Amino acid sequence: MLFGKKKSVAGLDIGSSSIKLVELEGKLNNLNLVGIGYENLPDTAIVEGQIMELNTVAEAIQSAFQTNQIKADQVITGVSGYSVIVKTIVLPPMSQEELEESIVWHAEEQLGFRSSEVNFDYHITEQTPEYTKVLIAACRKERIEILKQAIQFAGKQPSAIDVDTFALQNCYEVNYQPYETDVVALLNIGASTTNVNIVRGVTSLFMRDITMGGNQFTDALQKGLGISFQQAEAIKRGVRNQSQGFDEQTILNLLEPTMEYLAMEIQRTFDFFRASEEGYNTNVQKILISGGGSKLARLPEYLSSKLELPVEVLDPFRQIKVNTKKFDPDYLSEIMPEMALAVGLAIRGV
Ligand SMILES: Nc1ncnc2c1ncn2[C@@H]1O[C@H](COP(=O)(O)OP(=O)(O)OP(=O)(O)O)[C@@H](O)[C@H]1O
Ligand SMILES: [Mg+2]
């Protein structure tokens, strides 16, 4: 470029408990970490996936950029939860042009939304002489609008909005370069939502969002021990001086029913998958976990024994070059599970 600077795009994950920001540069097979940001949000800012305090969220976004000197002026963010529908529909064989003309009608008819109320995107996943399979992602318009506003209030430009589970898959594909026969379940355990995406090779076979996450563990401790949410949160995270007075076994006993519930919901997701056309005769071989909720002590082992599958922590920087002079490796490995989505979003931007 002779004049001006190249536009760079950062990945921004607006979670209900915190904001995660990642900037990458380079090509897909040669990525470098340029910047990373993390800002906590008060629990009143985003409730049930909805932004309630626009200014608080915008300020946190701005701060994530400023504190970490992230220069990107455009961002890609993601959506998940109940305002998002992702579904494959099967249509008669047709050309790309025919599909373009009729997709709105088919989507409305098969997914039961009104195109005036949602933003949607689609792409052909399979084309045979008998049928055309189309993956559709739709999100309520007001959800998209408020996300855009939060980003604009923070002084940035929203360049695209992705679906969280797709971004997670992106992160996995680039970092793990799976074989066509690999079948893994990607799990992102957040504060209030757990995204599940079952992927074979680089194809998503099944997705589901479970409406529970790390908050439920904190709730269990808060109620069981009669303490504040903040205290319960600290004990859950294993902050030593906070757990004085409560022995480890008591804490474990209080956490276990929630672990069991999560394992059951994941099992249910696998059962739905097995009952679907894509999942018939297909076994999940491994679970890769991410999200802050996955850092709960003993959770990986617990899930592994309940679900009888190996459980590994997804490393979002596995194939990304990180300058250890600029980024403290200890800090990075501590926040690594939370960064998976933001890395996946950032990958879309390069
Ligand atoms: N060391 C830890 N031990 C246990 N839980 C932890 C630990 N660190 C963070 N968490 C939990 O992780 C959750 C936050 O994870 P994350 O940042 O992925 O969620 P989020 O993106 O803000 O939420 P969501 O995606 O559900 O909107 C919180 O429930 C927090 O208590
Ligand atoms: Mg999240």
Short mmCIF file of C-alpha atoms and ligand atoms in Angstrom, two decimals:
data_model
loop_
_atom_site.label_atom_id
_atom_site.label_comp_id
_atom_site.label_asym_id
_atom_site.label_seq_id
_atom_site.Cartn_x
_atom_site.Cartn_y
_atom_site.Cartn_z
CA MET A 1 0.00 0.00 0.00
CA LEU A 2 1.39 3.40 -0.96
CA PHE A 3 -0.72 5.50 1.25
CA GLY A 4 -2.78 5.02 4.38
CA LYS A 5 -2.70 1.96 6.56
CA LYS A 6 -4.02 -1.50 5.96
CA LYS A 7 -7.37 -2.01 7.64
CA SER A 8 -7.13 -4.53 10.42
CA VAL A 9 -10.01 -6.42 11.99
CA ALA A 10 -10.13 -7.73 15.55
CA GLY A 11 -12.27 -10.54 16.94
CA LEU A 12 -14.55 -9.38 19.74
CA ASP A 13 -16.40 -11.84 21.95
CA ILE A 14 -19.02 -10.07 24.03
CA GLY A 15 -19.77 -12.57 26.79
CA SER A 16 -22.20 -12.07 29.63
CA SER A 17 -19.41 -11.98 32.22
CA SER A 18 -16.58 -10.44 30.22
CA ILE A 19 -15.35 -9.10 26.92
CA LYS A 20 -12.59 -10.84 25.03
CA LEU A 21 -10.64 -9.22 22.23
CA VAL A 22 -8.03 -10.72 19.89
CA GLU A 23 -6.10 -9.24 17.01
CA LEU A 24 -4.20 -11.48 14.61
CA GLU A 25 -2.16 -10.81 11.50
CA GLY A 26 -0.77 -12.92 8.69
CA LYS A 27 -2.22 -15.71 6.61
CA LEU A 28 -4.33 -18.65 7.75
CA ASN A 29 -1.32 -20.97 7.87
CA ASN A 30 0.98 -18.38 9.40
CA LEU A 31 -0.83 -16.33 12.01
CA ASN A 32 0.68 -14.04 14.62
CA LEU A 33 -0.92 -12.76 17.77
CA VAL A 34 -0.85 -8.96 17.67
CA GLY A 35 -3.02 -8.04 20.63
CA ILE A 36 -5.21 -9.50 23.30
CA GLY A 37 -7.72 -7.87 25.65
CA TYR A 38 -9.98 -8.92 28.48
CA GLU A 39 -12.48 -6.79 30.46
CA ASN A 40 -14.90 -7.93 33.12
CA LEU A 41 -18.54 -6.87 32.90
CA PRO A 42 -20.89 -6.35 35.83
CA ASP A 43 -23.60 -9.03 35.85
CA THR A 44 -26.27 -6.40 35.18
CA ALA A 45 -24.76 -5.39 31.81
CA ILE A 46 -25.88 -8.44 29.83
CA VAL A 47 -28.79 -10.51 31.07
CA GLU A 48 -30.04 -13.63 29.31
CA GLY A 49 -27.91 -12.79 26.32
CA GLN A 50 -29.40 -9.29 25.96
CA ILE A 51 -27.37 -6.12 26.36
CA MET A 52 -29.14 -4.20 29.15
CA GLU A 53 -26.52 -1.50 29.75
CA LEU A 54 -25.31 -0.31 26.39
CA ASN A 55 -22.89 2.28 27.78
CA THR A 56 -21.25 -0.12 30.21
CA VAL A 57 -20.65 -2.61 27.41
CA ALA A 58 -19.36 0.09 25.04
CA GLU A 59 -16.96 1.40 27.70
CA ALA A 60 -15.64 -2.10 28.38
CA ILE A 61 -15.03 -2.62 24.66
CA GLN A 62 -13.24 0.69 24.42
CA SER A 63 -11.15 -0.12 27.45
CA ALA A 64 -10.21 -3.55 26.06
CA PHE A 65 -8.81 -1.75 23.01
CA GLN A 66 -7.10 1.10 24.84
CA THR A 67 -5.52 -0.77 27.75
CA ASN A 68 -3.94 -3.23 25.38
CA GLN A 69 -3.09 -0.79 22.60
CA ILE A 70 -5.06 -2.70 20.02
CA LYS A 71 -5.16 -0.58 16.90
CA ALA A 72 -7.74 -2.38 14.77
CA ASP A 73 -10.63 -0.11 13.85
CA GLN A 74 -12.97 -2.83 12.67
CA VAL A 75 -14.35 -5.76 14.61
CA ILE A 76 -16.09 -9.05 14.00
CA THR A 77 -18.34 -10.24 16.75
CA GLY A 78 -20.60 -13.23 17.28
CA VAL A 79 -24.08 -14.16 18.46
CA SER A 80 -25.56 -17.22 20.11
CA GLY A 81 -28.47 -18.28 22.26
CA TYR A 82 -32.18 -18.21 21.68
CA SER A 83 -32.29 -15.26 19.28
CA VAL A 84 -30.23 -17.27 16.78
CA ILE A 85 -31.41 -20.12 14.59
CA VAL A 86 -28.97 -22.32 12.71
CA LYS A 87 -30.47 -25.04 10.62
CA THR A 88 -29.92 -27.12 7.53
CA ILE A 89 -32.84 -27.27 5.14
CA VAL A 90 -33.21 -29.71 2.28
CA LEU A 91 -34.51 -28.32 -1.00
CA PRO A 92 -35.05 -29.73 -4.48
CA PRO A 93 -31.99 -29.61 -6.76
CA MET A 94 -31.44 -26.07 -8.02
CA SER A 95 -28.80 -23.71 -9.32
CA GLN A 96 -27.20 -20.96 -7.24
CA GLU A 97 -29.33 -18.37 -9.09
CA GLU A 98 -32.56 -20.24 -8.44
CA LEU A 99 -31.61 -20.58 -4.80
CA GLU A 100 -30.87 -16.88 -4.50
CA GLU A 101 -34.30 -16.05 -5.82
CA SER A 102 -36.20 -18.47 -3.61
CA ILE A 103 -34.17 -18.68 -0.41
CA VAL A 104 -36.15 -16.07 1.52
CA TRP A 105 -39.37 -17.90 0.80
CA HIS A 106 -37.93 -21.35 1.70
CA ALA A 107 -36.31 -20.05 4.87
CA GLU A 108 -39.51 -18.38 6.02
CA GLU A 109 -41.52 -21.47 5.28
CA GLN A 110 -39.19 -24.01 6.86
CA LEU A 111 -37.86 -22.03 9.82
CA GLY A 112 -40.99 -20.12 10.67
CA PHE A 113 -39.50 -16.62 10.89
CA ARG A 114 -40.36 -13.46 9.04
CA SER A 115 -37.51 -12.13 6.94
CA SER A 116 -38.44 -8.61 8.01
CA GLU A 117 -37.57 -9.55 11.62
CA VAL A 118 -34.24 -11.31 11.14
CA ASN A 119 -30.90 -10.94 9.46
CA PHE A 120 -29.94 -14.14 7.76
CA ASP A 121 -27.19 -15.78 5.83
CA TYR A 122 -26.97 -19.13 4.07
CA HIS A 123 -24.63 -21.37 2.26
CA ILE A 124 -24.95 -24.55 0.22
CA THR A 125 -23.45 -27.50 2.08
CA GLU A 126 -24.29 -30.29 -0.36
CA GLN A 127 -25.56 -30.46 -3.92
CA THR A 128 -26.65 -33.72 -5.57
CA PRO A 129 -28.96 -34.52 -8.51
CA GLU A 130 -31.67 -35.28 -5.91
CA TYR A 131 -31.42 -32.39 -3.48
CA THR A 132 -29.67 -29.21 -2.34
CA LYS A 133 -28.75 -28.86 1.32
CA VAL A 134 -28.53 -25.32 2.62
CA LEU A 135 -27.26 -24.19 5.99
CA ILE A 136 -29.14 -21.15 7.24
CA ALA A 137 -28.21 -18.88 10.13
CA ALA A 138 -30.68 -16.26 11.26
CA CYS A 139 -30.63 -13.77 14.12
CA ARG A 140 -33.25 -11.33 15.32
CA LYS A 141 -32.64 -7.86 13.89
CA GLU A 142 -32.84 -5.98 17.18
CA ARG A 143 -30.11 -8.23 18.59
CA ILE A 144 -27.79 -7.34 15.71
CA GLU A 145 -28.66 -3.65 15.96
CA ILE A 146 -27.76 -3.36 19.62
CA LEU A 147 -24.46 -5.18 19.09
CA LYS A 148 -23.60 -2.79 16.29
CA GLN A 149 -24.47 0.14 18.53
CA ALA A 150 -22.27 -1.08 21.36
CA ILE A 151 -19.36 -1.39 18.93
CA GLN A 152 -20.01 2.01 17.37
CA PHE A 153 -20.31 3.69 20.78
CA ALA A 154 -16.88 2.25 21.53
CA GLY A 155 -15.61 4.08 18.44
CA LYS A 156 -15.18 0.99 16.26
CA GLN A 157 -16.81 -0.30 13.09
CA PRO A 158 -18.67 -3.60 13.06
CA SER A 159 -17.39 -5.37 9.94
CA ALA A 160 -19.29 -8.66 10.32
CA ILE A 161 -21.35 -10.68 12.74
CA ASP A 162 -20.79 -14.41 12.94
CA VAL A 163 -22.46 -17.21 14.89
CA ASP A 164 -20.46 -18.14 18.02
CA THR A 165 -20.45 -21.86 17.31
CA PHE A 166 -19.08 -21.27 13.81
CA ALA A 167 -16.33 -19.08 15.22
CA LEU A 168 -15.42 -21.79 17.69
CA GLN A 169 -15.22 -24.26 14.83
CA ASN A 170 -12.99 -21.85 12.92
CA CYS A 171 -10.65 -21.70 15.86
CA TYR A 172 -10.56 -25.49 16.03
CA GLU A 173 -9.98 -26.00 12.30
CA VAL A 174 -7.09 -23.60 12.04
CA ASN A 175 -5.41 -24.85 15.20
CA TYR A 176 -6.02 -28.59 14.85
CA GLN A 177 -6.24 -29.15 11.06
CA PRO A 178 -8.47 -32.21 11.58
CA TYR A 179 -8.60 -35.30 9.37
CA GLU A 180 -11.84 -36.01 7.53
CA THR A 181 -12.53 -38.92 9.90
CA ASP A 182 -12.05 -36.99 13.16
CA VAL A 183 -15.33 -36.49 15.02
CA VAL A 184 -15.07 -34.12 17.96
CA ALA A 185 -17.51 -32.24 20.14
CA LEU A 186 -16.45 -28.63 20.68
CA LEU A 187 -17.76 -27.29 23.95
CA ASN A 188 -17.64 -23.63 24.98
CA ILE A 189 -18.69 -23.37 28.61
CA GLY A 190 -19.37 -19.70 29.32
CA ALA A 191 -20.96 -18.01 32.31
CA SER A 192 -24.56 -18.47 31.20
CA THR A 193 -24.45 -20.50 27.97
CA THR A 194 -22.67 -23.62 26.81
CA ASN A 195 -22.29 -23.92 23.05
CA VAL A 196 -21.91 -27.42 21.62
CA ASN A 197 -20.78 -28.10 18.06
CA ILE A 198 -20.18 -31.64 16.83
CA VAL A 199 -17.79 -31.55 13.92
CA ARG A 200 -16.55 -34.23 11.51
CA GLY A 201 -13.39 -33.09 9.73
CA VAL A 202 -14.29 -29.51 8.88
CA THR A 203 -18.05 -30.08 8.65
CA SER A 204 -20.43 -29.24 11.45
CA LEU A 205 -22.89 -32.08 11.96
CA PHE A 206 -24.90 -30.82 14.91
CA MET A 207 -25.10 -27.78 17.17
CA ARG A 208 -26.98 -26.91 20.28
CA ASP A 209 -26.78 -24.16 22.89
CA ILE A 210 -27.35 -25.32 26.48
CA THR A 211 -28.62 -22.51 28.69
CA MET A 212 -26.28 -23.09 31.59
CA GLY A 213 -22.68 -22.32 32.42
CA GLY A 214 -20.31 -21.29 35.17
CA ASN A 215 -22.94 -19.10 36.88
CA GLN A 216 -24.85 -22.19 37.98
CA PHE A 217 -21.83 -23.43 39.92
CA THR A 218 -21.47 -20.10 41.67
CA ASP A 219 -25.21 -20.10 42.45
CA ALA A 220 -24.92 -23.57 44.00
CA LEU A 221 -22.12 -22.42 46.31
CA GLN A 222 -23.85 -19.15 47.14
CA LYS A 223 -27.04 -20.90 48.18
CA GLY A 224 -25.37 -23.88 49.82
CA LEU A 225 -22.96 -21.83 51.92
CA GLY A 226 -25.17 -18.79 52.47
CA ILE A 227 -22.58 -16.35 51.14
CA SER A 228 -22.46 -13.58 48.53
CA PHE A 229 -22.10 -14.24 44.79
CA GLN A 230 -18.62 -12.64 44.86
CA GLN A 231 -17.45 -14.88 47.72
CA ALA A 232 -18.92 -17.94 46.04
CA GLU A 233 -17.21 -16.98 42.78
CA ALA A 234 -13.83 -16.68 44.53
CA ILE A 235 -14.22 -20.04 46.27
CA LYS A 236 -15.24 -21.66 43.00
CA ARG A 237 -12.11 -20.32 41.32
CA GLY A 238 -10.00 -21.75 44.14
CA VAL A 239 -8.87 -18.40 45.57
CA ARG A 240 -7.28 -19.76 48.76
CA ASN A 241 -7.92 -17.19 51.46
CA GLN A 242 -11.60 -17.08 50.50
CA SER A 243 -12.36 -20.72 51.19
CA GLN A 244 -11.28 -20.57 54.84
CA GLY A 245 -13.93 -22.08 56.99
CA PHE A 246 -15.35 -24.29 54.26
CA ASP A 247 -13.67 -27.60 53.68
CA GLU A 248 -12.97 -28.92 50.24
CA GLN A 249 -15.38 -31.85 50.51
CA THR A 250 -18.34 -29.58 51.38
CA ILE A 251 -17.55 -27.45 48.35
CA LEU A 252 -17.26 -30.49 46.09
CA ASN A 253 -20.53 -31.90 47.35
CA LEU A 254 -22.25 -28.64 46.53
CA LEU A 255 -20.75 -28.47 43.04
CA GLU A 256 -21.36 -32.06 42.05
CA PRO A 257 -25.12 -31.90 41.26
CA THR A 258 -24.44 -29.04 38.82
CA MET A 259 -21.58 -31.00 37.23
CA GLU A 260 -23.96 -33.91 36.87
CA TYR A 261 -26.61 -31.69 35.33
CA LEU A 262 -24.13 -30.32 32.79
CA ALA A 263 -22.93 -33.83 31.92
CA MET A 264 -26.56 -34.88 31.46
CA GLU A 265 -27.30 -31.96 29.13
CA ILE A 266 -24.22 -32.80 27.06
CA GLN A 267 -25.31 -36.45 26.96
CA ARG A 268 -28.77 -35.34 25.83
CA THR A 269 -27.14 -33.30 23.05
CA PHE A 270 -25.21 -36.41 21.95
CA ASP A 271 -28.46 -38.40 22.01
CA PHE A 272 -30.22 -35.81 19.83
CA PHE A 273 -27.24 -35.96 17.52
CA ARG A 274 -27.36 -39.77 17.29
CA ALA A 275 -31.06 -39.56 16.49
CA SER A 276 -30.46 -37.10 13.63
CA GLU A 277 -29.69 -38.05 10.07
CA GLU A 278 -26.12 -36.73 10.33
CA GLY A 279 -25.42 -38.52 13.58
CA TYR A 280 -26.72 -41.91 12.65
CA ASN A 281 -23.79 -44.34 12.96
CA THR A 282 -21.38 -41.58 13.94
CA ASN A 283 -19.60 -41.58 17.29
CA VAL A 284 -18.03 -38.58 18.94
CA GLN A 285 -14.40 -39.53 19.58
CA LYS A 286 -13.26 -36.68 21.74
CA ILE A 287 -14.45 -33.55 23.54
CA LEU A 288 -12.48 -30.31 23.29
CA ILE A 289 -13.50 -27.85 25.97
CA SER A 290 -13.11 -24.10 26.15
CA GLY A 291 -14.74 -21.12 27.87
CA GLY A 292 -14.08 -19.89 31.39
CA GLY A 293 -16.52 -22.43 32.81
CA SER A 294 -14.21 -25.22 31.64
CA LYS A 295 -11.62 -24.06 34.19
CA LEU A 296 -13.62 -25.40 37.11
CA ALA A 297 -11.33 -27.76 39.02
CA ARG A 298 -12.14 -31.44 38.32
CA LEU A 299 -14.75 -30.65 35.68
CA PRO A 300 -12.77 -32.08 32.73
CA GLU A 301 -12.13 -35.34 34.62
CA TYR A 302 -15.75 -35.49 35.73
CA LEU A 303 -17.11 -35.01 32.20
CA SER A 304 -14.65 -37.54 30.85
CA SER A 305 -15.74 -40.24 33.29
CA LYS A 306 -19.48 -39.53 32.94
CA LEU A 307 -19.47 -39.32 29.16
CA GLU A 308 -16.80 -42.01 28.73
CA LEU A 309 -14.81 -39.92 26.31
CA PRO A 310 -11.43 -38.21 26.39
CA VAL A 311 -11.77 -34.52 27.33
CA GLU A 312 -9.02 -32.07 26.33
CA VAL A 313 -8.68 -28.34 26.76
CA LEU A 314 -8.78 -26.63 23.35
CA ASP A 315 -5.66 -24.56 22.75
CA PRO A 316 -6.67 -21.54 20.64
CA PHE A 317 -2.99 -20.58 20.13
CA ARG A 318 -1.79 -24.03 19.06
CA GLN A 319 -0.89 -22.86 15.55
CA ILE A 320 -0.56 -19.16 16.26
CA LYS A 321 2.83 -17.55 16.80
CA VAL A 322 3.03 -15.73 20.08
CA ASN A 323 5.88 -13.40 20.96
CA THR A 324 6.63 -14.34 24.56
CA LYS A 325 8.48 -11.04 25.09
CA LYS A 326 5.25 -9.19 24.46
CA PHE A 327 2.75 -11.63 25.99
CA ASP A 328 3.38 -13.24 29.36
CA PRO A 329 3.06 -17.01 28.79
CA ASP A 330 1.62 -17.54 32.29
CA TYR A 331 -1.09 -14.95 31.77
CA LEU A 332 -1.81 -16.32 28.32
CA SER A 333 -2.21 -19.89 29.54
CA GLU A 334 -4.48 -18.67 32.31
CA ILE A 335 -6.89 -16.90 29.97
CA MET A 336 -6.46 -19.35 27.08
CA PRO A 337 -9.80 -21.18 27.56
CA GLU A 338 -11.76 -17.91 27.48
CA MET A 339 -10.08 -16.77 24.26
CA ALA A 340 -11.19 -19.56 21.91
CA LEU A 341 -14.18 -17.70 20.50
CA ALA A 342 -12.39 -14.39 20.11
CA VAL A 343 -9.56 -16.17 18.27
CA GLY A 344 -12.10 -17.84 15.98
CA LEU A 345 -13.69 -14.47 15.25
CA ALA A 346 -10.30 -12.85 14.67
CA ILE A 347 -9.40 -15.59 12.19
CA ARG A 348 -12.40 -14.53 10.09
CA GLY A 349 -10.92 -11.07 9.96
CA VAL A 350 -7.54 -11.98 8.42
N1 LIG B 1 -10.68 -20.65 37.55
C1 LIG B 1 -11.98 -20.82 37.34
N2 LIG B 1 -12.64 -21.84 37.92
C2 LIG B 1 -13.96 -22.02 37.71
N3 LIG B 1 -14.71 -21.24 36.95
C3 LIG B 1 -14.11 -20.19 36.35
C4 LIG B 1 -12.72 -19.93 36.51
N4 LIG B 1 -12.41 -18.83 35.80
C5 LIG B 1 -13.56 -18.41 35.23
N5 LIG B 1 -14.57 -19.22 35.55
C6 LIG B 1 -15.98 -19.09 35.16
O1 LIG B 1 -16.08 -18.95 33.77
C7 LIG B 1 -17.25 -18.23 33.44
C8 LIG B 1 -16.91 -17.15 32.45
O2 LIG B 1 -16.47 -17.76 31.29
P1 LIG B 1 -16.51 -16.99 29.89
O3 LIG B 1 -15.68 -15.79 29.96
O4 LIG B 1 -16.18 -17.99 28.84
O5 LIG B 1 -18.06 -16.62 29.84
P2 LIG B 1 -18.79 -15.47 29.03
O6 LIG B 1 -18.31 -15.51 27.63
O7 LIG B 1 -18.64 -14.18 29.74
O8 LIG B 1 -20.29 -15.94 29.18
P3 LIG B 1 -21.39 -16.41 28.10
O9 LIG B 1 -20.65 -16.87 26.90
O10 LIG B 1 -22.13 -17.51 28.76
O11 LIG B 1 -22.23 -15.22 27.86
C9 LIG B 1 -17.79 -17.65 34.74
O12 LIG B 1 -18.89 -18.39 35.18
C10 LIG B 1 -16.61 -17.83 35.70
O13 LIG B 1 -17.01 -18.01 37.02
MG MG B 2 -18.88 -16.67 26.00
#
